Amino acid sequence: MEIRDKKEGDVAILEPVGRIDTNTSGEFEDKIVEVMDRGETRFVVDLKEIDYISSAGLRVFLMAAKKLKSTGGSFVLCSMSDHIKEVFDISGFTPIFTITPDQASGAEAA
């Protein structure tokens, strides 16, 4: 799994590519923890290049959001395709997260 990592202002932006599933969720979680360990507290995860997410992937998002909320940080998801948004809707995760249409609005919301 490729995970691009960049910073715009004081917002860390992660851009995972491909699938977030049982095989890749550990790698994605490690990347989030690595960025948190650098002291980042404002996150945007751009999902435009994600074509599949499993319950293991959802768990990583939930863990990150809870951890950041407890430290006063923020965790925003953006650029979700319709079928990824449907996974969040069906699982009941949509109300838990701030979801924006694109990276720019995600950075503003973070």
Short mmCIF file of N, CA, C and O in Angstrom, two decimals:
data_model
loop_
_atom_site.label_atom_id
_atom_site.label_comp_id
_atom_site.label_asym_id
_atom_site.label_seq_id
_atom_site.Cartn_x
_atom_site.Cartn_y
_atom_site.Cartn_z
N MET A 1 0.84 -1.19 0.00
CA MET A 1 0.00 0.00 0.00
C MET A 1 0.89 1.25 0.00
O MET A 1 1.82 1.34 0.77
N GLU A 2 0.57 2.16 -0.85
CA GLU A 2 1.26 3.44 -0.87
C GLU A 2 0.46 4.44 -0.03
O GLU A 2 -0.77 4.48 -0.11
N ILE A 3 1.16 5.20 0.81
CA ILE A 3 0.52 6.24 1.61
C ILE A 3 1.35 7.50 1.47
O ILE A 3 2.45 7.59 2.00
N ARG A 4 0.83 8.44 0.71
CA ARG A 4 1.54 9.72 0.56
C ARG A 4 1.26 10.56 1.80
O ARG A 4 0.16 10.55 2.34
N ASP A 5 2.27 11.30 2.23
CA ASP A 5 2.21 12.07 3.47
C ASP A 5 2.74 13.46 3.15
O ASP A 5 3.86 13.60 2.67
N LYS A 6 1.91 14.49 3.36
CA LYS A 6 2.38 15.85 3.13
C LYS A 6 1.80 16.76 4.19
O LYS A 6 0.97 16.34 5.01
N LYS A 7 2.25 17.98 4.18
CA LYS A 7 1.79 18.93 5.18
C LYS A 7 1.42 20.23 4.48
O LYS A 7 2.16 20.72 3.63
N GLU A 8 0.26 20.76 4.84
CA GLU A 8 -0.15 22.07 4.33
C GLU A 8 -0.47 22.93 5.54
O GLU A 8 -1.43 22.65 6.26
N GLY A 9 0.37 23.93 5.78
CA GLY A 9 0.23 24.73 6.99
C GLY A 9 0.49 23.83 8.19
O GLY A 9 1.51 23.17 8.27
N ASP A 10 -0.48 23.79 9.11
CA ASP A 10 -0.32 22.93 10.29
C ASP A 10 -1.22 21.69 10.20
O ASP A 10 -1.56 21.10 11.23
N VAL A 11 -1.58 21.30 8.98
CA VAL A 11 -2.43 20.14 8.77
C VAL A 11 -1.64 19.04 8.07
O VAL A 11 -1.05 19.26 7.01
N ALA A 12 -1.62 17.86 8.68
CA ALA A 12 -1.00 16.69 8.06
C ALA A 12 -2.02 16.05 7.13
O ALA A 12 -3.16 15.82 7.52
N ILE A 13 -1.61 15.79 5.90
CA ILE A 13 -2.51 15.19 4.91
C ILE A 13 -1.95 13.84 4.50
O ILE A 13 -0.81 13.74 4.06
N LEU A 14 -2.78 12.80 4.67
CA LEU A 14 -2.41 11.46 4.26
C LEU A 14 -3.25 11.08 3.05
O LEU A 14 -4.46 11.32 3.04
N GLU A 15 -2.59 10.49 2.06
CA GLU A 15 -3.28 10.07 0.84
C GLU A 15 -3.00 8.59 0.59
O GLU A 15 -2.07 8.26 -0.14
N PRO A 16 -3.79 7.71 1.19
CA PRO A 16 -3.59 6.28 0.93
C PRO A 16 -4.08 5.92 -0.47
O PRO A 16 -4.99 6.56 -1.00
N VAL A 17 -3.46 4.89 -1.05
CA VAL A 17 -3.80 4.46 -2.41
C VAL A 17 -4.13 2.97 -2.38
O VAL A 17 -3.36 2.18 -1.82
N GLY A 18 -5.26 2.60 -2.98
CA GLY A 18 -5.60 1.19 -3.11
C GLY A 18 -6.68 0.75 -2.16
O GLY A 18 -7.77 1.30 -2.13
N ARG A 19 -6.35 -0.27 -1.36
CA ARG A 19 -7.31 -0.88 -0.45
C ARG A 19 -6.85 -0.72 1.00
O ARG A 19 -5.67 -0.81 1.27
N ILE A 20 -7.82 -0.49 1.88
CA ILE A 20 -7.53 -0.53 3.31
C ILE A 20 -8.33 -1.71 3.86
O ILE A 20 -9.53 -1.61 4.06
N ASP A 21 -7.62 -2.83 4.02
CA ASP A 21 -8.28 -4.06 4.44
C ASP A 21 -7.43 -4.77 5.49
O ASP A 21 -6.49 -4.18 6.03
N THR A 22 -7.72 -6.02 5.76
CA THR A 22 -6.99 -6.77 6.78
C THR A 22 -5.50 -6.80 6.50
O THR A 22 -4.68 -6.71 7.42
N ASN A 23 -5.13 -6.88 5.23
CA ASN A 23 -3.71 -6.97 4.86
C ASN A 23 -2.98 -5.64 4.95
O ASN A 23 -1.76 -5.62 5.14
N THR A 24 -3.68 -4.53 4.81
CA THR A 24 -3.01 -3.22 4.75
C THR A 24 -3.34 -2.30 5.92
O THR A 24 -2.69 -1.27 6.08
N SER A 25 -4.34 -2.65 6.72
CA SER A 25 -4.76 -1.74 7.80
C SER A 25 -3.67 -1.52 8.84
O SER A 25 -3.53 -0.42 9.38
N GLY A 26 -2.85 -2.55 9.10
CA GLY A 26 -1.75 -2.40 10.06
C GLY A 26 -0.73 -1.38 9.57
O GLY A 26 -0.24 -0.54 10.34
N GLU A 27 -0.42 -1.43 8.28
CA GLU A 27 0.51 -0.47 7.69
C GLU A 27 -0.05 0.94 7.76
O GLU A 27 0.66 1.90 8.06
N PHE A 28 -1.36 1.07 7.49
CA PHE A 28 -2.00 2.38 7.54
C PHE A 28 -2.01 2.91 8.98
O PHE A 28 -1.70 4.08 9.22
N GLU A 29 -2.31 2.04 9.93
CA GLU A 29 -2.30 2.44 11.34
C GLU A 29 -0.89 2.88 11.77
O GLU A 29 -0.73 3.89 12.45
N ASP A 30 0.13 2.13 11.35
CA ASP A 30 1.52 2.49 11.68
C ASP A 30 1.86 3.88 11.15
O ASP A 30 2.54 4.65 11.82
N LYS A 31 1.37 4.19 9.94
CA LYS A 31 1.66 5.50 9.33
C LYS A 31 0.99 6.61 10.14
O LYS A 31 1.59 7.65 10.41
N ILE A 32 -0.26 6.39 10.53
CA ILE A 32 -0.96 7.40 11.33
C ILE A 32 -0.24 7.64 12.65
O ILE A 32 -0.01 8.78 13.06
N VAL A 33 0.15 6.55 13.32
CA VAL A 33 0.87 6.66 14.60
C VAL A 33 2.20 7.38 14.39
O VAL A 33 2.58 8.24 15.20
N GLU A 34 2.91 7.06 13.31
CA GLU A 34 4.18 7.73 13.00
C GLU A 34 3.99 9.23 12.87
O GLU A 34 4.76 10.03 13.41
N VAL A 35 2.94 9.65 12.17
CA VAL A 35 2.68 11.08 11.98
C VAL A 35 2.25 11.72 13.31
O VAL A 35 2.68 12.82 13.64
N MET A 36 1.46 11.01 14.10
CA MET A 36 1.09 11.52 15.43
C MET A 36 2.32 11.68 16.31
O MET A 36 2.43 12.66 17.05
N ASP A 37 3.23 10.72 16.23
CA ASP A 37 4.46 10.78 17.03
C ASP A 37 5.33 11.97 16.66
O ASP A 37 6.16 12.40 17.46
N ARG A 38 5.15 12.51 15.45
CA ARG A 38 5.87 13.72 15.05
C ARG A 38 5.24 14.97 15.68
O ARG A 38 5.72 16.08 15.48
N GLY A 39 4.13 14.77 16.39
CA GLY A 39 3.49 15.89 17.05
C GLY A 39 2.31 16.47 16.28
O GLY A 39 1.74 17.47 16.71
N GLU A 40 1.93 15.85 15.18
CA GLU A 40 0.79 16.36 14.40
C GLU A 40 -0.50 16.07 15.14
O GLU A 40 -0.68 15.00 15.71
N THR A 41 -1.40 17.05 15.14
CA THR A 41 -2.69 16.87 15.81
C THR A 41 -3.87 17.17 14.88
O THR A 41 -5.01 16.90 15.23
N ARG A 42 -3.60 17.74 13.72
CA ARG A 42 -4.67 18.05 12.76
C ARG A 42 -4.43 17.21 11.51
O ARG A 42 -3.42 17.38 10.83
N PHE A 43 -5.38 16.30 11.23
CA PHE A 43 -5.23 15.34 10.15
C PHE A 43 -6.34 15.47 9.11
O PHE A 43 -7.51 15.66 9.47
N VAL A 44 -5.97 15.31 7.86
CA VAL A 44 -6.94 15.09 6.79
C VAL A 44 -6.49 13.82 6.08
O VAL A 44 -5.32 13.68 5.73
N VAL A 45 -7.43 12.88 5.91
CA VAL A 45 -7.14 11.68 5.13
C VAL A 45 -7.95 11.78 3.85
O VAL A 45 -9.19 11.83 3.88
N ASP A 46 -7.24 11.88 2.73
CA ASP A 46 -7.86 12.02 1.41
C ASP A 46 -8.09 10.62 0.84
O ASP A 46 -7.14 9.88 0.58
N LEU A 47 -9.35 10.27 0.65
CA LEU A 47 -9.71 8.91 0.24
C LEU A 47 -10.00 8.79 -1.26
O LEU A 47 -10.57 7.78 -1.69
N LYS A 48 -9.59 9.78 -2.05
CA LYS A 48 -9.94 9.74 -3.47
C LYS A 48 -9.36 8.53 -4.20
O LYS A 48 -9.92 8.10 -5.21
N GLU A 49 -8.26 7.98 -3.72
CA GLU A 49 -7.64 6.83 -4.40
C GLU A 49 -7.85 5.51 -3.65
O GLU A 49 -7.14 4.54 -3.90
N ILE A 50 -8.83 5.49 -2.76
CA ILE A 50 -9.18 4.24 -2.06
C ILE A 50 -10.35 3.61 -2.79
O ILE A 50 -11.39 4.24 -3.00
N ASP A 51 -10.19 2.36 -3.18
CA ASP A 51 -11.28 1.68 -3.89
C ASP A 51 -11.97 0.63 -3.05
O ASP A 51 -12.97 0.06 -3.46
N TYR A 52 -11.46 0.38 -1.83
CA TYR A 52 -12.10 -0.61 -0.95
C TYR A 52 -11.65 -0.35 0.48
O TYR A 52 -10.49 -0.02 0.73
N ILE A 53 -12.60 -0.50 1.41
CA ILE A 53 -12.26 -0.41 2.83
C ILE A 53 -13.04 -1.49 3.57
O ILE A 53 -14.23 -1.68 3.32
N SER A 54 -12.36 -2.21 4.44
CA SER A 54 -12.99 -3.28 5.22
C SER A 54 -13.22 -2.79 6.65
O SER A 54 -12.83 -1.68 7.02
N SER A 55 -13.79 -3.67 7.46
CA SER A 55 -14.01 -3.32 8.87
C SER A 55 -12.67 -3.07 9.58
O SER A 55 -12.59 -2.24 10.49
N ALA A 56 -11.62 -3.76 9.16
CA ALA A 56 -10.29 -3.52 9.74
C ALA A 56 -9.84 -2.09 9.45
O ALA A 56 -9.24 -1.43 10.29
N GLY A 57 -10.12 -1.61 8.26
CA GLY A 57 -9.79 -0.23 7.90
C GLY A 57 -10.61 0.77 8.69
O GLY A 57 -10.10 1.79 9.17
N LEU A 58 -11.90 0.47 8.85
CA LEU A 58 -12.76 1.36 9.64
C LEU A 58 -12.26 1.46 11.07
O LEU A 58 -12.29 2.54 11.67
N ARG A 59 -11.79 0.35 11.61
CA ARG A 59 -11.26 0.34 12.98
C ARG A 59 -10.08 1.30 13.12
O ARG A 59 -9.96 2.01 14.12
N VAL A 60 -9.21 1.35 12.11
CA VAL A 60 -8.06 2.25 12.15
C VAL A 60 -8.53 3.70 12.19
O VAL A 60 -8.01 4.52 12.97
N PHE A 61 -9.51 4.04 11.37
CA PHE A 61 -10.05 5.40 11.38
C PHE A 61 -10.63 5.76 12.74
O PHE A 61 -10.40 6.83 13.26
N LEU A 62 -11.38 4.82 13.32
CA LEU A 62 -11.99 5.06 14.62
C LEU A 62 -10.93 5.26 15.70
O LEU A 62 -11.02 6.18 16.51
N MET A 63 -9.90 4.43 15.69
CA MET A 63 -8.81 4.54 16.67
C MET A 63 -8.15 5.92 16.56
O MET A 63 -7.93 6.59 17.55
N ALA A 64 -7.84 6.32 15.33
CA ALA A 64 -7.15 7.59 15.13
C ALA A 64 -8.03 8.76 15.58
O ALA A 64 -7.55 9.68 16.26
N ALA A 65 -9.30 8.73 15.22
CA ALA A 65 -10.20 9.82 15.59
C ALA A 65 -10.34 9.93 17.10
O ALA A 65 -10.30 11.03 17.66
N LYS A 66 -10.48 8.80 17.78
CA LYS A 66 -10.60 8.82 19.25
C LYS A 66 -9.33 9.35 19.90
O LYS A 66 -9.38 10.15 20.83
N LYS A 67 -8.19 8.88 19.41
CA LYS A 67 -6.91 9.31 19.99
C LYS A 67 -6.71 10.81 19.79
O LYS A 67 -6.31 11.52 20.71
N LEU A 68 -7.00 11.31 18.60
CA LEU A 68 -6.83 12.74 18.33
C LEU A 68 -7.83 13.58 19.12
O LEU A 68 -7.48 14.65 19.61
N LYS A 69 -9.06 13.10 19.23
CA LYS A 69 -10.06 13.86 19.99
C LYS A 69 -9.64 14.00 21.44
O LYS A 69 -9.82 15.05 22.05
N SER A 70 -9.05 12.94 22.01
CA SER A 70 -8.64 12.97 23.41
C SER A 70 -7.50 13.96 23.65
O SER A 70 -7.29 14.39 24.78
N THR A 71 -6.77 14.32 22.60
CA THR A 71 -5.66 15.27 22.73
C THR A 71 -6.01 16.64 22.16
O THR A 71 -5.14 17.48 21.99
N GLY A 72 -7.29 16.84 21.82
CA GLY A 72 -7.70 18.13 21.28
C GLY A 72 -7.41 18.29 19.80
O GLY A 72 -7.50 19.39 19.27
N GLY A 73 -7.08 17.20 19.13
CA GLY A 73 -6.78 17.26 17.70
C GLY A 73 -8.03 17.06 16.86
O GLY A 73 -9.15 16.99 17.36
N SER A 74 -7.81 16.97 15.55
CA SER A 74 -8.94 16.77 14.64
C SER A 74 -8.57 15.75 13.57
O SER A 74 -7.40 15.61 13.20
N PHE A 75 -9.58 15.06 13.07
CA PHE A 75 -9.40 13.99 12.09
C PHE A 75 -10.52 14.12 11.07
O PHE A 75 -11.69 13.89 11.39
N VAL A 76 -10.17 14.53 9.86
CA VAL A 76 -11.15 14.81 8.81
C VAL A 76 -10.91 13.87 7.64
O VAL A 76 -9.77 13.62 7.26
N LEU A 77 -12.00 13.36 7.07
CA LEU A 77 -11.93 12.52 5.88
C LEU A 77 -12.45 13.32 4.70
O LEU A 77 -13.42 14.08 4.85
N CYS A 78 -11.82 13.16 3.55
CA CYS A 78 -12.30 13.91 2.39
C CYS A 78 -12.22 13.06 1.12
O CYS A 78 -11.57 12.01 1.09
N SER A 79 -12.88 13.55 0.09
CA SER A 79 -12.84 12.99 -1.26
C SER A 79 -13.26 11.53 -1.32
O SER A 79 -12.68 10.73 -2.04
N MET A 80 -14.30 11.17 -0.57
CA MET A 80 -14.81 9.80 -0.56
C MET A 80 -15.59 9.52 -1.83
O MET A 80 -16.45 10.32 -2.21
N SER A 81 -15.33 8.39 -2.44
CA SER A 81 -16.17 7.96 -3.57
C SER A 81 -17.52 7.52 -3.00
O SER A 81 -17.67 7.28 -1.80
N ASP A 82 -18.50 7.39 -3.88
CA ASP A 82 -19.84 7.01 -3.43
C ASP A 82 -19.85 5.64 -2.75
O ASP A 82 -20.51 5.46 -1.73
N HIS A 83 -19.10 4.68 -3.29
CA HIS A 83 -19.14 3.34 -2.69
C HIS A 83 -18.39 3.28 -1.36
O HIS A 83 -18.77 2.52 -0.48
N ILE A 84 -17.38 4.11 -1.16
CA ILE A 84 -16.71 4.18 0.14
C ILE A 84 -17.62 4.87 1.15
O ILE A 84 -17.76 4.44 2.29
N LYS A 85 -18.29 5.94 0.72
CA LYS A 85 -19.24 6.63 1.60
C LYS A 85 -20.34 5.68 2.02
O LYS A 85 -20.79 5.70 3.18
N GLU A 86 -20.78 4.82 1.11
CA GLU A 86 -21.82 3.85 1.44
C GLU A 86 -21.37 2.89 2.55
O GLU A 86 -22.15 2.56 3.44
N VAL A 87 -20.10 2.49 2.53
CA VAL A 87 -19.57 1.63 3.59
C VAL A 87 -19.65 2.36 4.94
O VAL A 87 -20.06 1.78 5.95
N PHE A 88 -19.28 3.64 4.95
CA PHE A 88 -19.36 4.43 6.18
C PHE A 88 -20.81 4.58 6.63
O PHE A 88 -21.12 4.49 7.82
N ASP A 89 -21.72 4.81 5.66
CA ASP A 89 -23.14 4.96 5.99
C ASP A 89 -23.70 3.67 6.60
O ASP A 89 -24.35 3.70 7.65
N ILE A 90 -23.46 2.54 5.94
CA ILE A 90 -24.00 1.26 6.40
C ILE A 90 -23.45 0.88 7.77
O ILE A 90 -24.17 0.34 8.61
N SER A 91 -22.18 1.18 7.99
CA SER A 91 -21.55 0.81 9.27
C SER A 91 -21.93 1.77 10.40
O SER A 91 -21.61 1.51 11.56
N GLY A 92 -22.58 2.87 10.07
CA GLY A 92 -22.96 3.85 11.09
C GLY A 92 -21.84 4.79 11.47
O GLY A 92 -21.92 5.50 12.47
N PHE A 93 -20.77 4.82 10.66
CA PHE A 93 -19.61 5.65 10.98
C PHE A 93 -19.73 7.08 10.46
O PHE A 93 -18.99 7.95 10.90
N THR A 94 -20.62 7.34 9.53
CA THR A 94 -20.70 8.68 8.93
C THR A 94 -20.86 9.79 9.97
O THR A 94 -20.14 10.79 9.90
N PRO A 95 -21.76 9.65 10.96
CA PRO A 95 -21.92 10.74 11.93
C PRO A 95 -20.72 10.94 12.86
O PRO A 95 -20.58 11.99 13.48
N ILE A 96 -19.86 9.94 12.95
CA ILE A 96 -18.71 10.01 13.86
C ILE A 96 -17.62 10.93 13.31
O ILE A 96 -16.88 11.55 14.07
N PHE A 97 -17.53 11.03 11.99
CA PHE A 97 -16.43 11.75 11.35
C PHE A 97 -16.89 13.03 10.68
O PHE A 97 -18.04 13.15 10.26
N THR A 98 -15.94 13.96 10.57
CA THR A 98 -16.14 15.12 9.71
C THR A 98 -15.72 14.67 8.32
O THR A 98 -14.59 14.22 8.12
N ILE A 99 -16.64 14.78 7.36
CA ILE A 99 -16.37 14.34 5.99
C ILE A 99 -16.60 15.52 5.07
O ILE A 99 -17.66 16.15 5.10
N THR A 100 -15.58 15.84 4.27
CA THR A 100 -15.67 16.98 3.37
C THR A 100 -15.49 16.51 1.92
O THR A 100 -14.95 15.43 1.68
N PRO A 101 -15.94 17.32 0.96
CA PRO A 101 -15.89 16.89 -0.44
C PRO A 101 -14.48 16.88 -1.05
O PRO A 101 -14.24 16.17 -2.01
N ASP A 102 -13.56 17.70 -0.51
CA ASP A 102 -12.23 17.78 -1.12
C ASP A 102 -11.18 18.15 -0.08
O ASP A 102 -11.50 18.48 1.07
N GLN A 103 -9.93 18.09 -0.50
CA GLN A 103 -8.81 18.32 0.42
C GLN A 103 -8.80 19.74 0.98
O GLN A 103 -8.52 19.94 2.17
N ALA A 104 -9.12 20.73 0.16
CA ALA A 104 -9.09 22.13 0.62
C ALA A 104 -10.09 22.35 1.75
O ALA A 104 -9.77 22.94 2.78
N SER A 105 -11.32 21.86 1.55
CA SER A 105 -12.33 22.04 2.61
C SER A 105 -11.99 21.16 3.81
O SER A 105 -12.31 21.52 4.95
N GLY A 106 -11.32 20.03 3.58
CA GLY A 106 -10.88 19.19 4.69
C GLY A 106 -9.86 19.90 5.55
O GLY A 106 -9.93 19.85 6.79
N ALA A 107 -8.90 20.57 4.91
CA ALA A 107 -7.88 21.31 5.65
C ALA A 107 -8.50 22.44 6.46
O ALA A 107 -8.08 22.71 7.59
N GLU A 108 -9.52 23.09 5.90
CA GLU A 108 -10.21 24.16 6.64
C GLU A 108 -10.95 23.61 7.85
O GLU A 108 -11.01 24.25 8.89
N ALA A 109 -11.52 22.41 7.71
CA ALA A 109 -12.31 21.82 8.79
C ALA A 109 -11.44 21.20 9.88
O ALA A 109 -11.90 21.00 11.00
N ALA A 110 -10.19 20.88 9.55
CA ALA A 110 -9.31 20.19 10.51
C ALA A 110 -8.91 21.08 11.66
O ALA A 110 -8.92 22.25 11.60
#
